[in-house]
Amino acid sequence: MQETETKQVATDPEVIVQHRRMVEAVLFASENPLSVDDIAERLPDGVDVEAHIEGLTETYATSGVNLVRLAGKFLFRTAEDLSFLLRREVDEPRKLSRAAVETMAIIAYHQPVTRAEIEEIRGVSISKGTLDVLMEAGWVRMMGRKRTPGRPVTYGTTEDFLVHFGIETIKDLPGVQELKAAGLLDSVDMALEKMGGMPDPSKSLEEAEGQIDLEEAIAAKERATLAGADASGMPEDGDTDAGDADGMDDGDANMDADTENNMA
């Protein structure tokens, strides 16, 4: 019988307060969002990380900074209603081009998606630089190759994309009407409507892989059909060899008969 390890949690009030301060310090010092496991690795045994995160979230809910959860991880952020105070403290970020914004939206809602599919939706070709900018920003990554002829590369969003835009999961992406209201889909909304509207952003990658397998099966069937058609137009090897062999035997027999007649 396998023994299960029971995690001992501190019960001393003073120790609990100290543990909460530790969790708070680790989160405050980190440049990146941390998961529960990430925090636990930095702390001694007996710290109930989840309970302390819940307590800190409540404590900071009305403060100038909030403890928020993004992409399954936690970090401190300035309260949204105070963001105007920091506008003079940061450099104006470089804005994405229109093509990059549209490409980013298509990847987010259609992932995993190939470059050709992005171009089909937008109605125009995209430069390699557009995808490079999104990948250098850490918002887009290559997810693998599609199981279709040519094996094109597919693209999808990253964890940094969720963190940067304040999204917990891909399910929290805004709907098509919200994007249109923000002016992000003016040039591609007609294409999306022709395709049946915006796809469900919560569609799992497993479903996408299933579609890829189906496309590969269809392609394989077409290749087999073409191969069968080519084979039906060619003589069988056995018939060709037999015919050639018979012809050679008859010729040899005729030559032997002529030789005997001349000698006689």
mmCIF file of C-alpha atoms in Angstrom:
data_model
loop_
_atom_site.group_PDB
_atom_site.id
_atom_site.type_symbol
_atom_site.label_atom_id
_atom_site.label_comp_id
_atom_site.label_asym_id
_atom_site.label_seq_id
_atom_site.Cartn_x
_atom_site.Cartn_y
_atom_site.Cartn_z
ATOM 1 C CA MET A 1 0.000 0.000 0.000
ATOM 2 C CA GLN A 2 1.490 3.330 -1.063
ATOM 3 C CA GLU A 3 1.891 5.882 1.703
ATOM 4 C CA THR A 4 0.737 9.416 0.974
ATOM 5 C CA GLU A 5 2.806 12.271 2.318
ATOM 6 C CA THR A 6 0.792 14.637 4.512
ATOM 7 C CA LYS A 7 1.855 18.250 4.296
ATOM 8 C CA GLN A 8 2.202 19.857 7.697
ATOM 9 C CA VAL A 9 0.799 23.394 7.816
ATOM 10 C CA ALA A 10 1.824 25.851 10.506
ATOM 11 C CA THR A 11 -0.791 26.647 13.157
ATOM 12 C CA ASP A 12 1.094 29.114 15.369
ATOM 13 C CA PRO A 13 -0.372 32.615 14.734
ATOM 14 C CA GLU A 14 3.032 34.284 14.809
ATOM 15 C CA VAL A 15 4.449 31.751 12.347
ATOM 16 C CA ILE A 16 1.439 32.213 10.043
ATOM 17 C CA VAL A 17 1.983 35.982 10.001
ATOM 18 C CA GLN A 18 5.654 35.446 9.169
ATOM 19 C CA HIS A 19 4.752 33.044 6.356
ATOM 20 C CA ARG A 20 2.367 35.593 4.849
ATOM 21 C CA ARG A 21 5.112 38.210 4.880
ATOM 22 C CA MET A 22 7.386 35.736 3.070
ATOM 23 C CA VAL A 23 4.825 35.107 0.336
ATOM 24 C CA GLU A 24 4.287 38.850 -0.007
ATOM 25 C CA ALA A 25 8.032 39.516 -0.280
ATOM 26 C CA VAL A 26 8.573 36.825 -2.920
ATOM 27 C CA LEU A 27 5.751 38.177 -5.074
ATOM 28 C CA PHE A 28 6.879 41.781 -4.669
ATOM 29 C CA ALA A 29 10.490 41.033 -5.646
ATOM 30 C CA SER A 30 9.668 38.961 -8.721
ATOM 31 C CA GLU A 31 9.803 40.576 -12.159
ATOM 32 C CA ASN A 32 7.565 37.874 -13.609
ATOM 33 C CA PRO A 33 4.248 36.316 -12.543
ATOM 34 C CA LEU A 34 4.680 33.338 -10.199
ATOM 35 C CA SER A 35 2.615 30.186 -9.819
ATOM 36 C CA VAL A 36 1.816 28.599 -6.463
ATOM 37 C CA ASP A 37 4.566 26.029 -7.059
ATOM 38 C CA ASP A 38 7.062 28.762 -7.972
ATOM 39 C CA ILE A 39 6.386 30.507 -4.665
ATOM 40 C CA ALA A 40 6.450 27.286 -2.627
ATOM 41 C CA GLU A 41 9.911 26.414 -3.973
ATOM 42 C CA ARG A 42 11.313 29.588 -2.395
ATOM 43 C CA LEU A 43 9.749 29.049 1.025
ATOM 44 C CA PRO A 44 10.298 26.615 3.915
ATOM 45 C CA ASP A 45 8.014 23.643 4.466
ATOM 46 C CA GLY A 46 4.717 24.248 6.203
ATOM 47 C CA VAL A 47 3.707 27.381 4.289
ATOM 48 C CA ASP A 48 0.133 27.279 2.977
ATOM 49 C CA VAL A 49 0.835 29.332 -0.147
ATOM 50 C CA GLU A 50 -2.698 29.237 -1.555
ATOM 51 C CA ALA A 51 -4.242 30.438 1.713
ATOM 52 C CA HIS A 52 -1.763 33.298 1.996
ATOM 53 C CA ILE A 53 -2.321 34.340 -1.623
ATOM 54 C CA GLU A 54 -6.052 34.460 -0.977
ATOM 55 C CA GLY A 55 -5.470 36.568 2.131
ATOM 56 C CA LEU A 56 -3.091 38.936 0.352
ATOM 57 C CA THR A 57 -5.544 39.322 -2.519
ATOM 58 C CA GLU A 58 -8.203 40.491 -0.073
ATOM 59 C CA THR A 59 -5.760 42.746 1.771
ATOM 60 C CA TYR A 60 -4.591 44.501 -1.388
ATOM 61 C CA ALA A 61 -8.025 44.675 -3.042
ATOM 62 C CA THR A 62 -8.509 48.300 -1.939
ATOM 63 C CA SER A 63 -4.842 49.345 -2.037
ATOM 64 C CA GLY A 64 -2.907 51.276 -4.630
ATOM 65 C CA VAL A 65 -1.519 47.987 -5.887
ATOM 66 C CA ASN A 66 -3.501 44.773 -6.331
ATOM 67 C CA LEU A 67 -2.478 41.135 -6.286
ATOM 68 C CA VAL A 68 -3.922 39.751 -9.515
ATOM 69 C CA ARG A 69 -4.008 36.376 -11.204
ATOM 70 C CA LEU A 70 -3.081 36.128 -14.871
ATOM 71 C CA ALA A 71 -2.567 32.948 -16.896
ATOM 72 C CA GLY A 72 -2.687 30.899 -13.696
ATOM 73 C CA LYS A 73 0.069 32.941 -12.021
ATOM 74 C CA PHE A 74 0.167 35.860 -9.600
ATOM 75 C CA LEU A 75 1.765 39.314 -9.571
ATOM 76 C CA PHE A 76 1.345 42.772 -8.090
ATOM 77 C CA ARG A 77 -0.059 45.456 -10.375
ATOM 78 C CA THR A 78 -1.034 49.070 -9.991
ATOM 79 C CA ALA A 79 -4.754 49.455 -9.348
ATOM 80 C CA GLU A 80 -6.518 50.116 -12.641
ATOM 81 C CA ASP A 81 -8.168 53.311 -11.404
ATOM 82 C CA LEU A 82 -4.730 54.789 -10.579
ATOM 83 C CA SER A 83 -3.013 53.969 -13.846
ATOM 84 C CA PHE A 84 -3.276 57.609 -14.967
ATOM 85 C CA LEU A 85 -0.717 58.547 -12.294
ATOM 86 C CA LEU A 86 1.982 56.512 -13.998
ATOM 87 C CA ARG A 87 1.592 57.766 -17.540
ATOM 88 C CA ARG A 88 4.405 60.280 -17.109
ATOM 89 C CA GLU A 89 6.681 57.715 -15.498
ATOM 90 C CA VAL A 90 6.973 55.360 -18.453
ATOM 91 C CA ASP A 91 8.158 55.757 -22.016
ATOM 92 C CA GLU A 92 5.530 55.798 -24.712
ATOM 93 C CA PRO A 93 5.578 52.273 -26.141
ATOM 94 C CA ARG A 94 5.973 51.823 -29.854
ATOM 95 C CA LYS A 95 2.594 51.156 -31.395
ATOM 96 C CA LEU A 96 1.966 48.110 -33.543
ATOM 97 C CA SER A 97 1.209 48.618 -37.200
ATOM 98 C CA ARG A 98 -2.301 48.008 -38.466
ATOM 99 C CA ALA A 99 -1.133 44.797 -40.129
ATOM 100 C CA ALA A 100 0.425 43.584 -36.868
ATOM 101 C CA VAL A 101 -2.735 44.311 -34.858
ATOM 102 C CA GLU A 102 -4.918 42.448 -37.349
ATOM 103 C CA THR A 103 -2.464 39.544 -37.531
ATOM 104 C CA MET A 104 -2.332 39.345 -33.729
ATOM 105 C CA ALA A 105 -6.133 39.244 -33.495
ATOM 106 C CA ILE A 106 -6.398 36.512 -36.135
ATOM 107 C CA ILE A 107 -3.756 34.372 -34.410
ATOM 108 C CA ALA A 108 -5.434 34.813 -31.016
ATOM 109 C CA TYR A 109 -8.855 33.690 -32.252
ATOM 110 C CA HIS A 110 -7.880 31.087 -34.865
ATOM 111 C CA GLN A 111 -4.823 29.437 -33.274
ATOM 112 C CA PRO A 112 -3.151 27.253 -34.282
ATOM 113 C CA VAL A 113 -3.148 29.028 -37.660
ATOM 114 C CA THR A 114 -0.740 29.040 -40.605
ATOM 115 C CA ARG A 115 0.599 32.083 -42.406
ATOM 116 C CA ALA A 116 -1.434 31.194 -45.503
ATOM 117 C CA GLU A 117 -4.613 31.050 -43.413
ATOM 118 C CA ILE A 118 -3.819 34.453 -41.892
ATOM 119 C CA GLU A 119 -3.390 35.912 -45.374
ATOM 120 C CA GLU A 120 -6.639 34.303 -46.540
ATOM 121 C CA ILE A 121 -8.582 35.912 -43.693
ATOM 122 C CA ARG A 122 -6.964 39.346 -44.107
ATOM 123 C CA GLY A 123 -7.261 39.214 -47.891
ATOM 124 C CA VAL A 124 -3.688 40.444 -48.357
ATOM 125 C CA SER A 125 -0.244 38.959 -47.890
ATOM 126 C CA ILE A 126 1.732 39.689 -44.738
ATOM 127 C CA SER A 127 5.411 40.474 -44.607
ATOM 128 C CA LYS A 128 7.795 38.288 -42.654
ATOM 129 C CA GLY A 129 8.592 41.322 -40.521
ATOM 130 C CA THR A 130 5.049 41.442 -39.141
ATOM 131 C CA LEU A 131 5.305 37.980 -37.610
ATOM 132 C CA ASP A 132 8.874 38.685 -36.475
ATOM 133 C CA VAL A 133 7.715 41.756 -34.519
ATOM 134 C CA LEU A 134 5.008 39.757 -32.741
ATOM 135 C CA MET A 135 7.413 36.930 -31.940
ATOM 136 C CA GLU A 136 10.107 39.316 -30.677
ATOM 137 C CA ALA A 137 7.507 40.906 -28.404
ATOM 138 C CA GLY A 138 6.946 37.446 -26.946
ATOM 139 C CA TRP A 139 3.247 37.360 -27.817
ATOM 140 C CA VAL A 140 3.340 34.807 -30.650
ATOM 141 C CA ARG A 141 5.142 31.477 -30.890
ATOM 142 C CA MET A 142 5.491 28.667 -33.394
ATOM 143 C CA MET A 143 3.319 25.756 -32.261
ATOM 144 C CA GLY A 144 4.442 23.067 -34.692
ATOM 145 C CA ARG A 145 3.682 22.004 -38.227
ATOM 146 C CA LYS A 146 0.298 21.219 -39.700
ATOM 147 C CA ARG A 147 -0.141 17.667 -40.952
ATOM 148 C CA THR A 148 -0.928 18.669 -44.512
ATOM 149 C CA PRO A 149 1.170 18.665 -47.714
ATOM 150 C CA GLY A 150 4.060 21.062 -47.277
ATOM 151 C CA ARG A 151 3.875 20.824 -43.468
ATOM 152 C CA PRO A 152 3.309 24.588 -42.914
ATOM 153 C CA VAL A 153 4.247 26.135 -39.562
ATOM 154 C CA THR A 154 1.357 27.069 -37.256
ATOM 155 C CA TYR A 155 1.299 30.032 -34.864
ATOM 156 C CA GLY A 156 -0.386 30.670 -31.513
ATOM 157 C CA THR A 157 -0.285 33.015 -28.525
ATOM 158 C CA THR A 158 2.037 32.816 -25.517
ATOM 159 C CA GLU A 159 1.687 33.213 -21.772
ATOM 160 C CA ASP A 160 3.278 36.670 -22.101
ATOM 161 C CA PHE A 161 0.409 37.637 -24.412
ATOM 162 C CA LEU A 162 -2.109 36.812 -21.674
ATOM 163 C CA VAL A 163 -0.101 38.666 -19.025
ATOM 164 C CA HIS A 164 0.475 41.779 -21.145
ATOM 165 C CA PHE A 165 -3.186 42.180 -22.057
ATOM 166 C CA GLY A 166 -4.472 41.251 -18.587
ATOM 167 C CA ILE A 167 -6.232 38.054 -19.673
ATOM 168 C CA GLU A 168 -6.564 35.084 -17.323
ATOM 169 C CA THR A 169 -7.179 32.496 -20.064
ATOM 170 C CA ILE A 170 -7.829 32.483 -23.806
ATOM 171 C CA LYS A 171 -11.539 32.149 -22.953
ATOM 172 C CA ASP A 172 -11.505 35.743 -21.686
ATOM 173 C CA LEU A 173 -10.737 37.262 -25.091
ATOM 174 C CA PRO A 174 -13.261 39.965 -26.038
ATOM 175 C CA GLY A 175 -16.004 39.164 -28.514
ATOM 176 C CA VAL A 176 -16.096 40.295 -32.124
ATOM 177 C CA GLN A 177 -18.439 43.206 -31.362
ATOM 178 C CA GLU A 178 -16.035 44.576 -28.758
ATOM 179 C CA LEU A 179 -13.143 44.332 -31.200
ATOM 180 C CA LYS A 180 -15.120 46.107 -33.902
ATOM 181 C CA ALA A 181 -16.052 48.856 -31.439
ATOM 182 C CA ALA A 182 -12.351 49.317 -30.712
ATOM 183 C CA GLY A 183 -11.672 49.604 -34.446
ATOM 184 C CA LEU A 184 -9.473 46.517 -34.586
ATOM 185 C CA LEU A 185 -11.381 44.522 -37.182
ATOM 186 C CA ASP A 186 -12.573 47.086 -39.696
ATOM 187 C CA SER A 187 -10.676 45.538 -42.599
ATOM 188 C CA VAL A 188 -11.184 41.883 -41.759
ATOM 189 C CA ASP A 189 -14.676 41.697 -40.278
ATOM 190 C CA MET A 190 -16.244 40.909 -43.663
ATOM 191 C CA ALA A 191 -13.922 37.945 -44.089
ATOM 192 C CA LEU A 192 -14.772 36.730 -40.609
ATOM 193 C CA GLU A 193 -18.496 36.996 -41.300
ATOM 194 C CA LYS A 194 -18.092 34.966 -44.498
ATOM 195 C CA MET A 195 -16.358 32.284 -42.436
ATOM 196 C CA GLY A 196 -19.278 32.125 -40.017
ATOM 197 C CA GLY A 197 -18.230 34.754 -37.522
ATOM 198 C CA MET A 198 -15.531 34.813 -34.877
ATOM 199 C CA PRO A 199 -14.546 31.304 -33.740
ATOM 200 C CA ASP A 200 -14.909 30.254 -30.121
ATOM 201 C CA PRO A 201 -11.643 31.342 -28.442
ATOM 202 C CA SER A 202 -11.965 28.528 -25.906
ATOM 203 C CA LYS A 203 -11.627 25.866 -28.619
ATOM 204 C CA SER A 204 -8.976 23.486 -27.322
ATOM 205 C CA LEU A 205 -5.793 22.663 -29.162
ATOM 206 C CA GLU A 206 -6.854 19.011 -29.050
ATOM 207 C CA GLU A 207 -9.801 19.864 -31.296
ATOM 208 C CA ALA A 208 -7.476 21.702 -33.657
ATOM 209 C CA GLU A 209 -5.180 18.676 -33.800
ATOM 210 C CA GLY A 210 -8.205 16.546 -34.654
ATOM 211 C CA GLN A 211 -8.958 18.814 -37.614
ATOM 212 C CA ILE A 212 -5.342 18.535 -38.724
ATOM 213 C CA ASP A 213 -5.539 14.725 -38.600
ATOM 214 C CA LEU A 214 -8.728 14.806 -40.682
ATOM 215 C CA GLU A 215 -7.108 16.985 -43.343
ATOM 216 C CA GLU A 216 -4.143 14.622 -43.507
ATOM 217 C CA ALA A 217 -6.474 11.620 -43.893
ATOM 218 C CA ILE A 218 -8.268 13.330 -46.787
ATOM 219 C CA ALA A 219 -4.958 14.197 -48.440
ATOM 220 C CA ALA A 220 -3.720 10.613 -48.022
ATOM 221 C CA LYS A 221 -6.901 9.269 -49.617
ATOM 222 C CA GLU A 222 -6.475 11.600 -52.598
ATOM 223 C CA ARG A 223 -2.865 10.490 -53.051
ATOM 224 C CA ALA A 224 -3.925 6.835 -52.936
ATOM 225 C CA THR A 225 -6.632 7.459 -55.544
ATOM 226 C CA LEU A 226 -4.149 9.143 -57.905
ATOM 227 C CA ALA A 227 -1.657 6.331 -57.420
ATOM 228 C CA GLY A 228 -4.331 3.747 -58.247
ATOM 229 C CA ALA A 229 -5.300 5.616 -61.418
ATOM 230 C CA ASP A 230 -1.681 5.706 -62.604
ATOM 231 C CA ALA A 231 -1.221 2.011 -61.907
ATOM 232 C CA SER A 232 -4.333 1.003 -63.872
ATOM 233 C CA GLY A 233 -2.900 2.549 -67.049
ATOM 234 C CA MET A 234 0.329 0.530 -66.967
ATOM 235 C CA PRO A 235 0.745 -3.175 -67.965
ATOM 236 C CA GLU A 236 1.506 -5.557 -65.174
ATOM 237 C CA ASP A 237 5.144 -6.577 -64.809
ATOM 238 C CA GLY A 238 4.290 -10.269 -64.995
ATOM 239 C CA ASP A 239 2.467 -9.873 -68.323
ATOM 240 C CA THR A 240 5.293 -7.859 -69.838
ATOM 241 C CA ASP A 241 7.951 -10.317 -68.817
ATOM 242 C CA ALA A 242 5.913 -13.281 -70.018
ATOM 243 C CA GLY A 243 5.262 -11.699 -73.393
ATOM 244 C CA ASP A 244 8.921 -10.861 -73.894
ATOM 245 C CA ALA A 245 9.978 -14.343 -72.865
ATOM 246 C CA ASP A 246 7.535 -16.014 -75.260
ATOM 247 C CA GLY A 247 8.716 -13.845 -78.139
ATOM 248 C CA MET A 248 12.336 -14.743 -77.528
ATOM 249 C CA ASP A 249 11.558 -18.468 -77.341
ATOM 250 C CA ASP A 250 9.628 -18.447 -80.675
ATOM 251 C CA GLY A 251 12.410 -16.528 -82.383
ATOM 252 C CA ASP A 252 15.046 -18.976 -81.192
ATOM 253 C CA ALA A 253 12.952 -21.947 -82.391
ATOM 254 C CA ASN A 254 12.502 -20.439 -85.890
ATOM 255 C CA MET A 255 16.230 -19.740 -86.194
ATOM 256 C CA ASP A 256 17.068 -23.358 -85.251
ATOM 257 C CA ALA A 257 14.628 -24.720 -87.867
ATOM 258 C CA ASP A 258 16.124 -22.549 -90.648
ATOM 259 C CA THR A 259 19.619 -23.693 -89.760
ATOM 260 C CA GLU A 260 18.668 -27.383 -89.972
ATOM 261 C CA ASN A 261 17.009 -26.892 -93.404
ATOM 262 C CA ASN A 262 20.084 -25.168 -94.823
ATOM 263 C CA MET A 263 22.369 -27.944 -93.608
ATOM 264 C CA ALA A 264 20.130 -30.560 -95.173
#
